[in-house]
Amino acid sequence: MIRPLLQMGAFSLSSGIILSLGFIDIREQLIDKSGVLATGNWEAATRIFPMISILICTPIFTRYFSILCKLKNSREVLILYKEISKIAMSVFILGIFMIFCFSDIIVSLLFSSEFSMYAEFAVVFVFGDCCRSYAAVLNYYNLASENYITHFIGEIVFISALVALINFVNIISFQSLAYYYLGASFLCLAVVSMTFSLQLRRVRSI
């Protein structure tokens, strides 16, 4: 019992450090390439993810994780995830619709006036945050299966891709930053989906 907790703590700490260092590097690169104002708006945009994560991931974890830990059959896992996906996708679609239709109002309530000029790109960040949030939901199965390395690999891929894009690809505008974020988030979801499928195959083979 103690060993899994220590492993989980070690991987969680390592992942947190890597993410923090990655975002520090991104901030420094953006200050050099785009200025302080653009960097501030970038940080404001990336703060959307914790809000979406709290609204989506936390309730799903609280409701379904204990059930997920008890499932040993891959068919049962897929049935449960179909139920989870319906809930998550419904909230994602509603959130994206609200951002798309009321982006100016939402941005004025949550962010500073300087961010209002980038309101049209908020939906792109929200799309990226939905990808990351759903990746986190899929990752609950890796966590329930005590696959701690694969549980954190998605966020490591995300920050690695984002750091690489911002360091080595030209930043033409804030729009390009939004699409870099979306691309890194989609890559995170793709990798986590692959690890989820591999874990299901292992369960079938047992």
mmCIF file of C-alpha atoms in Angstrom:
data_model
loop_
_atom_site.group_PDB
_atom_site.id
_atom_site.type_symbol
_atom_site.label_atom_id
_atom_site.label_comp_id
_atom_site.label_asym_id
_atom_site.label_seq_id
_atom_site.Cartn_x
_atom_site.Cartn_y
_atom_site.Cartn_z
ATOM 1 C CA MET A 1 0.000 0.000 0.000
ATOM 2 C CA ILE A 2 2.826 2.415 0.869
ATOM 3 C CA ARG A 3 4.862 1.687 -2.273
ATOM 4 C CA PRO A 4 2.105 2.715 -4.762
ATOM 5 C CA LEU A 5 1.544 5.915 -2.796
ATOM 6 C CA LEU A 6 5.261 6.714 -2.886
ATOM 7 C CA GLN A 7 5.396 6.006 -6.629
ATOM 8 C CA MET A 8 2.351 8.178 -7.225
ATOM 9 C CA GLY A 9 3.837 10.985 -5.150
ATOM 10 C CA ALA A 10 7.197 10.792 -6.932
ATOM 11 C CA PHE A 11 5.671 10.860 -10.418
ATOM 12 C CA SER A 12 3.265 13.643 -9.412
ATOM 13 C CA LEU A 13 6.128 15.761 -8.047
ATOM 14 C CA SER A 14 8.282 15.133 -11.120
ATOM 15 C CA SER A 15 5.411 15.982 -13.462
ATOM 16 C CA GLY A 16 4.644 19.173 -11.533
ATOM 17 C CA ILE A 17 8.283 20.291 -11.693
ATOM 18 C CA ILE A 18 8.508 19.606 -15.434
ATOM 19 C CA LEU A 19 5.281 21.507 -16.118
ATOM 20 C CA SER A 20 6.407 24.450 -13.991
ATOM 21 C CA LEU A 21 9.811 24.641 -15.676
ATOM 22 C CA GLY A 22 8.155 24.367 -19.077
ATOM 23 C CA PHE A 23 5.779 27.254 -18.415
ATOM 24 C CA ILE A 24 8.636 29.353 -16.988
ATOM 25 C CA ASP A 25 10.632 28.790 -20.180
ATOM 26 C CA ILE A 26 7.573 29.655 -22.294
ATOM 27 C CA ARG A 27 7.025 32.876 -20.355
ATOM 28 C CA GLU A 28 10.650 33.927 -20.823
ATOM 29 C CA GLN A 29 10.530 33.161 -24.550
ATOM 30 C CA LEU A 30 7.301 35.115 -24.988
ATOM 31 C CA ILE A 31 8.671 38.144 -23.121
ATOM 32 C CA ASP A 32 11.686 38.161 -25.459
ATOM 33 C CA LYS A 33 9.716 37.567 -28.667
ATOM 34 C CA SER A 34 6.336 39.212 -28.090
ATOM 35 C CA GLY A 35 6.607 41.539 -25.103
ATOM 36 C CA VAL A 36 5.132 41.711 -21.628
ATOM 37 C CA LEU A 37 1.541 42.480 -22.728
ATOM 38 C CA ALA A 38 1.282 39.441 -24.984
ATOM 39 C CA THR A 39 2.838 37.288 -22.261
ATOM 40 C CA GLY A 40 0.281 38.495 -19.733
ATOM 41 C CA ASN A 41 -2.563 37.721 -22.122
ATOM 42 C CA TRP A 42 -1.074 34.288 -22.782
ATOM 43 C CA GLU A 43 -1.016 33.531 -19.068
ATOM 44 C CA ALA A 44 -4.596 34.771 -18.740
ATOM 45 C CA ALA A 45 -5.689 32.443 -21.551
ATOM 46 C CA THR A 46 -3.919 29.424 -20.066
ATOM 47 C CA ARG A 47 -5.715 29.972 -16.750
ATOM 48 C CA ILE A 48 -8.937 28.777 -18.395
ATOM 49 C CA PHE A 49 -7.777 25.151 -18.072
ATOM 50 C CA PRO A 50 -7.868 24.930 -14.251
ATOM 51 C CA MET A 51 -11.438 26.256 -14.281
ATOM 52 C CA ILE A 52 -12.570 23.690 -16.858
ATOM 53 C CA SER A 53 -10.672 20.950 -15.036
ATOM 54 C CA ILE A 54 -12.404 21.771 -11.759
ATOM 55 C CA LEU A 55 -15.826 21.857 -13.412
ATOM 56 C CA ILE A 56 -15.389 18.638 -15.426
ATOM 57 C CA CYS A 57 -12.634 16.418 -14.087
ATOM 58 C CA THR A 58 -13.191 16.778 -10.350
ATOM 59 C CA PRO A 59 -16.891 15.727 -10.339
ATOM 60 C CA ILE A 60 -16.177 12.817 -12.707
ATOM 61 C CA PHE A 61 -13.265 11.660 -10.555
ATOM 62 C CA THR A 62 -15.357 11.876 -7.391
ATOM 63 C CA ARG A 63 -18.291 9.982 -8.921
ATOM 64 C CA TYR A 64 -16.602 7.324 -11.043
ATOM 65 C CA PHE A 65 -13.039 6.651 -9.881
ATOM 66 C CA SER A 66 -13.977 4.228 -7.103
ATOM 67 C CA ILE A 67 -16.137 2.298 -9.598
ATOM 68 C CA LEU A 68 -13.315 2.287 -12.146
ATOM 69 C CA CYS A 69 -10.905 0.771 -9.628
ATOM 70 C CA LYS A 70 -13.177 -2.266 -9.227
ATOM 71 C CA LEU A 71 -13.585 -3.025 -12.935
ATOM 72 C CA LYS A 72 -11.447 -5.823 -14.371
ATOM 73 C CA ASN A 73 -13.267 -6.486 -17.644
ATOM 74 C CA SER A 74 -12.467 -4.259 -20.630
ATOM 75 C CA ARG A 75 -16.091 -4.341 -21.788
ATOM 76 C CA GLU A 76 -17.249 -2.970 -18.434
ATOM 77 C CA VAL A 77 -14.628 -0.227 -18.643
ATOM 78 C CA LEU A 78 -15.825 0.801 -22.114
ATOM 79 C CA ILE A 79 -19.465 0.870 -20.976
ATOM 80 C CA LEU A 80 -18.530 3.094 -18.043
ATOM 81 C CA TYR A 81 -16.501 5.410 -20.262
ATOM 82 C CA LYS A 82 -19.405 5.746 -22.686
ATOM 83 C CA GLU A 83 -21.459 7.071 -19.788
ATOM 84 C CA ILE A 84 -18.627 9.363 -18.671
ATOM 85 C CA SER A 85 -18.069 10.597 -22.239
ATOM 86 C CA LYS A 86 -21.722 11.586 -22.643
ATOM 87 C CA ILE A 87 -21.477 13.746 -19.533
ATOM 88 C CA ALA A 88 -18.100 15.261 -20.453
ATOM 89 C CA MET A 89 -19.009 15.946 -24.084
ATOM 90 C CA SER A 90 -22.316 17.557 -23.100
ATOM 91 C CA VAL A 91 -20.485 19.985 -20.827
ATOM 92 C CA PHE A 92 -17.740 20.593 -23.413
ATOM 93 C CA ILE A 93 -20.274 21.393 -26.142
ATOM 94 C CA LEU A 94 -22.230 23.702 -23.831
ATOM 95 C CA GLY A 95 -19.036 25.465 -22.714
ATOM 96 C CA ILE A 96 -17.732 25.929 -26.267
ATOM 97 C CA PHE A 97 -21.154 27.189 -27.409
ATOM 98 C CA MET A 98 -21.245 29.752 -24.593
ATOM 99 C CA ILE A 99 -17.683 30.912 -25.304
ATOM 100 C CA PHE A 100 -18.422 31.133 -29.023
ATOM 101 C CA CYS A 101 -21.625 33.118 -28.534
ATOM 102 C CA PHE A 102 -20.746 35.211 -25.480
ATOM 103 C CA SER A 103 -16.947 35.446 -25.635
ATOM 104 C CA ASP A 104 -16.894 39.243 -25.160
ATOM 105 C CA ILE A 105 -19.044 39.080 -22.018
ATOM 106 C CA ILE A 106 -17.163 36.114 -20.516
ATOM 107 C CA VAL A 107 -13.757 37.646 -21.240
ATOM 108 C CA SER A 108 -14.800 40.992 -19.708
ATOM 109 C CA LEU A 109 -15.957 39.184 -16.540
ATOM 110 C CA LEU A 110 -12.961 36.858 -16.117
ATOM 111 C CA PHE A 111 -10.043 38.793 -17.593
ATOM 112 C CA SER A 112 -8.598 42.290 -17.815
ATOM 113 C CA SER A 113 -9.629 44.804 -20.464
ATOM 114 C CA GLU A 114 -6.326 44.251 -22.311
ATOM 115 C CA PHE A 115 -7.398 40.664 -23.063
ATOM 116 C CA SER A 116 -10.606 41.779 -24.806
ATOM 117 C CA MET A 117 -8.804 42.215 -28.139
ATOM 118 C CA TYR A 118 -8.025 38.492 -28.047
ATOM 119 C CA ALA A 119 -11.572 37.378 -27.150
ATOM 120 C CA GLU A 120 -12.031 35.782 -30.586
ATOM 121 C CA PHE A 121 -9.213 33.331 -29.790
ATOM 122 C CA ALA A 122 -10.652 32.289 -26.420
ATOM 123 C CA VAL A 123 -12.650 29.524 -28.096
ATOM 124 C CA VAL A 124 -9.408 28.057 -29.509
ATOM 125 C CA PHE A 125 -7.931 27.858 -26.012
ATOM 126 C CA VAL A 126 -11.162 26.315 -24.735
ATOM 127 C CA PHE A 127 -11.000 23.657 -27.468
ATOM 128 C CA GLY A 128 -7.458 22.888 -26.298
ATOM 129 C CA ASP A 129 -8.553 22.792 -22.667
ATOM 130 C CA CYS A 130 -11.356 20.372 -23.555
ATOM 131 C CA CYS A 131 -8.764 18.077 -25.173
ATOM 132 C CA ARG A 132 -6.578 18.205 -22.061
ATOM 133 C CA SER A 133 -9.531 17.723 -19.731
ATOM 134 C CA TYR A 134 -10.783 14.678 -21.622
ATOM 135 C CA ALA A 135 -7.237 13.308 -21.631
ATOM 136 C CA ALA A 136 -7.268 13.672 -17.835
ATOM 137 C CA VAL A 137 -10.572 11.772 -17.709
ATOM 138 C CA LEU A 138 -9.118 8.941 -19.831
ATOM 139 C CA ASN A 139 -6.069 8.945 -17.592
ATOM 140 C CA TYR A 140 -8.194 7.977 -14.608
ATOM 141 C CA TYR A 141 -8.124 4.429 -15.970
ATOM 142 C CA ASN A 142 -4.314 4.418 -15.946
ATOM 143 C CA LEU A 143 -4.419 5.727 -12.393
ATOM 144 C CA ALA A 144 -6.973 3.080 -11.361
ATOM 145 C CA SER A 145 -4.736 0.422 -12.972
ATOM 146 C CA GLU A 146 -1.706 1.805 -11.059
ATOM 147 C CA ASN A 147 0.095 2.694 -14.304
ATOM 148 C CA TYR A 148 1.587 5.840 -12.856
ATOM 149 C CA ILE A 149 4.081 6.537 -15.637
ATOM 150 C CA THR A 150 1.396 6.509 -18.335
ATOM 151 C CA HIS A 151 -0.891 8.533 -16.070
ATOM 152 C CA PHE A 152 1.459 11.523 -16.325
ATOM 153 C CA ILE A 153 2.790 11.035 -19.847
ATOM 154 C CA GLY A 154 0.044 13.106 -21.497
ATOM 155 C CA GLU A 155 0.881 16.323 -19.660
ATOM 156 C CA ILE A 156 4.604 15.752 -20.237
ATOM 157 C CA VAL A 157 3.946 15.402 -23.975
ATOM 158 C CA PHE A 158 1.772 18.535 -23.860
ATOM 159 C CA ILE A 159 4.369 20.782 -22.224
ATOM 160 C CA SER A 160 7.220 19.325 -24.313
ATOM 161 C CA ALA A 161 5.348 20.015 -27.558
ATOM 162 C CA LEU A 162 4.371 23.510 -26.440
ATOM 163 C CA VAL A 163 7.927 24.417 -25.393
ATOM 164 C CA ALA A 164 9.277 23.098 -28.705
ATOM 165 C CA LEU A 165 6.729 25.053 -30.769
ATOM 166 C CA ILE A 166 7.306 28.344 -28.957
ATOM 167 C CA ASN A 167 11.097 27.979 -28.963
ATOM 168 C CA PHE A 168 11.620 26.789 -32.534
ATOM 169 C CA VAL A 169 8.641 28.038 -34.585
ATOM 170 C CA ASN A 170 8.045 31.681 -35.425
ATOM 171 C CA ILE A 171 5.365 33.448 -33.391
ATOM 172 C CA ILE A 172 3.550 35.564 -35.945
ATOM 173 C CA SER A 173 0.673 36.690 -33.733
ATOM 174 C CA PHE A 174 -1.373 35.797 -30.667
ATOM 175 C CA GLN A 175 -3.455 33.640 -32.997
ATOM 176 C CA SER A 176 -0.438 31.443 -33.666
ATOM 177 C CA LEU A 177 0.040 31.015 -29.903
ATOM 178 C CA ALA A 178 -3.581 29.902 -29.584
ATOM 179 C CA TYR A 179 -3.116 27.280 -32.305
ATOM 180 C CA TYR A 180 0.182 26.092 -30.783
ATOM 181 C CA TYR A 181 -1.705 25.537 -27.533
ATOM 182 C CA LEU A 182 -4.485 23.684 -29.360
ATOM 183 C CA GLY A 183 -1.982 21.512 -31.233
ATOM 184 C CA ALA A 184 -0.082 20.552 -28.078
ATOM 185 C CA SER A 185 -3.376 19.800 -26.296
ATOM 186 C CA PHE A 186 -4.586 17.601 -29.148
ATOM 187 C CA LEU A 187 -1.273 15.727 -29.119
ATOM 188 C CA CYS A 188 -1.722 15.185 -25.375
ATOM 189 C CA LEU A 189 -5.183 13.691 -25.995
ATOM 190 C CA ALA A 190 -3.880 11.486 -28.826
ATOM 191 C CA VAL A 191 -1.084 10.050 -26.675
ATOM 192 C CA VAL A 192 -3.388 9.435 -23.704
ATOM 193 C CA SER A 193 -5.974 7.802 -25.981
ATOM 194 C CA MET A 194 -3.254 5.466 -27.235
ATOM 195 C CA THR A 195 -2.156 4.509 -23.710
ATOM 196 C CA PHE A 196 -5.819 3.989 -22.769
ATOM 197 C CA SER A 197 -6.287 1.603 -25.711
ATOM 198 C CA LEU A 198 -3.090 -0.282 -24.866
ATOM 199 C CA GLN A 199 -4.209 -0.721 -21.269
ATOM 200 C CA LEU A 200 -7.564 -2.107 -22.445
ATOM 201 C CA ARG A 201 -5.730 -4.609 -24.652
ATOM 202 C CA ARG A 202 -3.662 -5.761 -21.708
ATOM 203 C CA VAL A 203 -6.845 -6.343 -19.719
ATOM 204 C CA ARG A 204 -8.336 -8.374 -22.571
ATOM 205 C CA SER A 205 -5.218 -10.545 -22.789
ATOM 206 C CA ILE A 206 -5.248 -11.415 -19.081
#
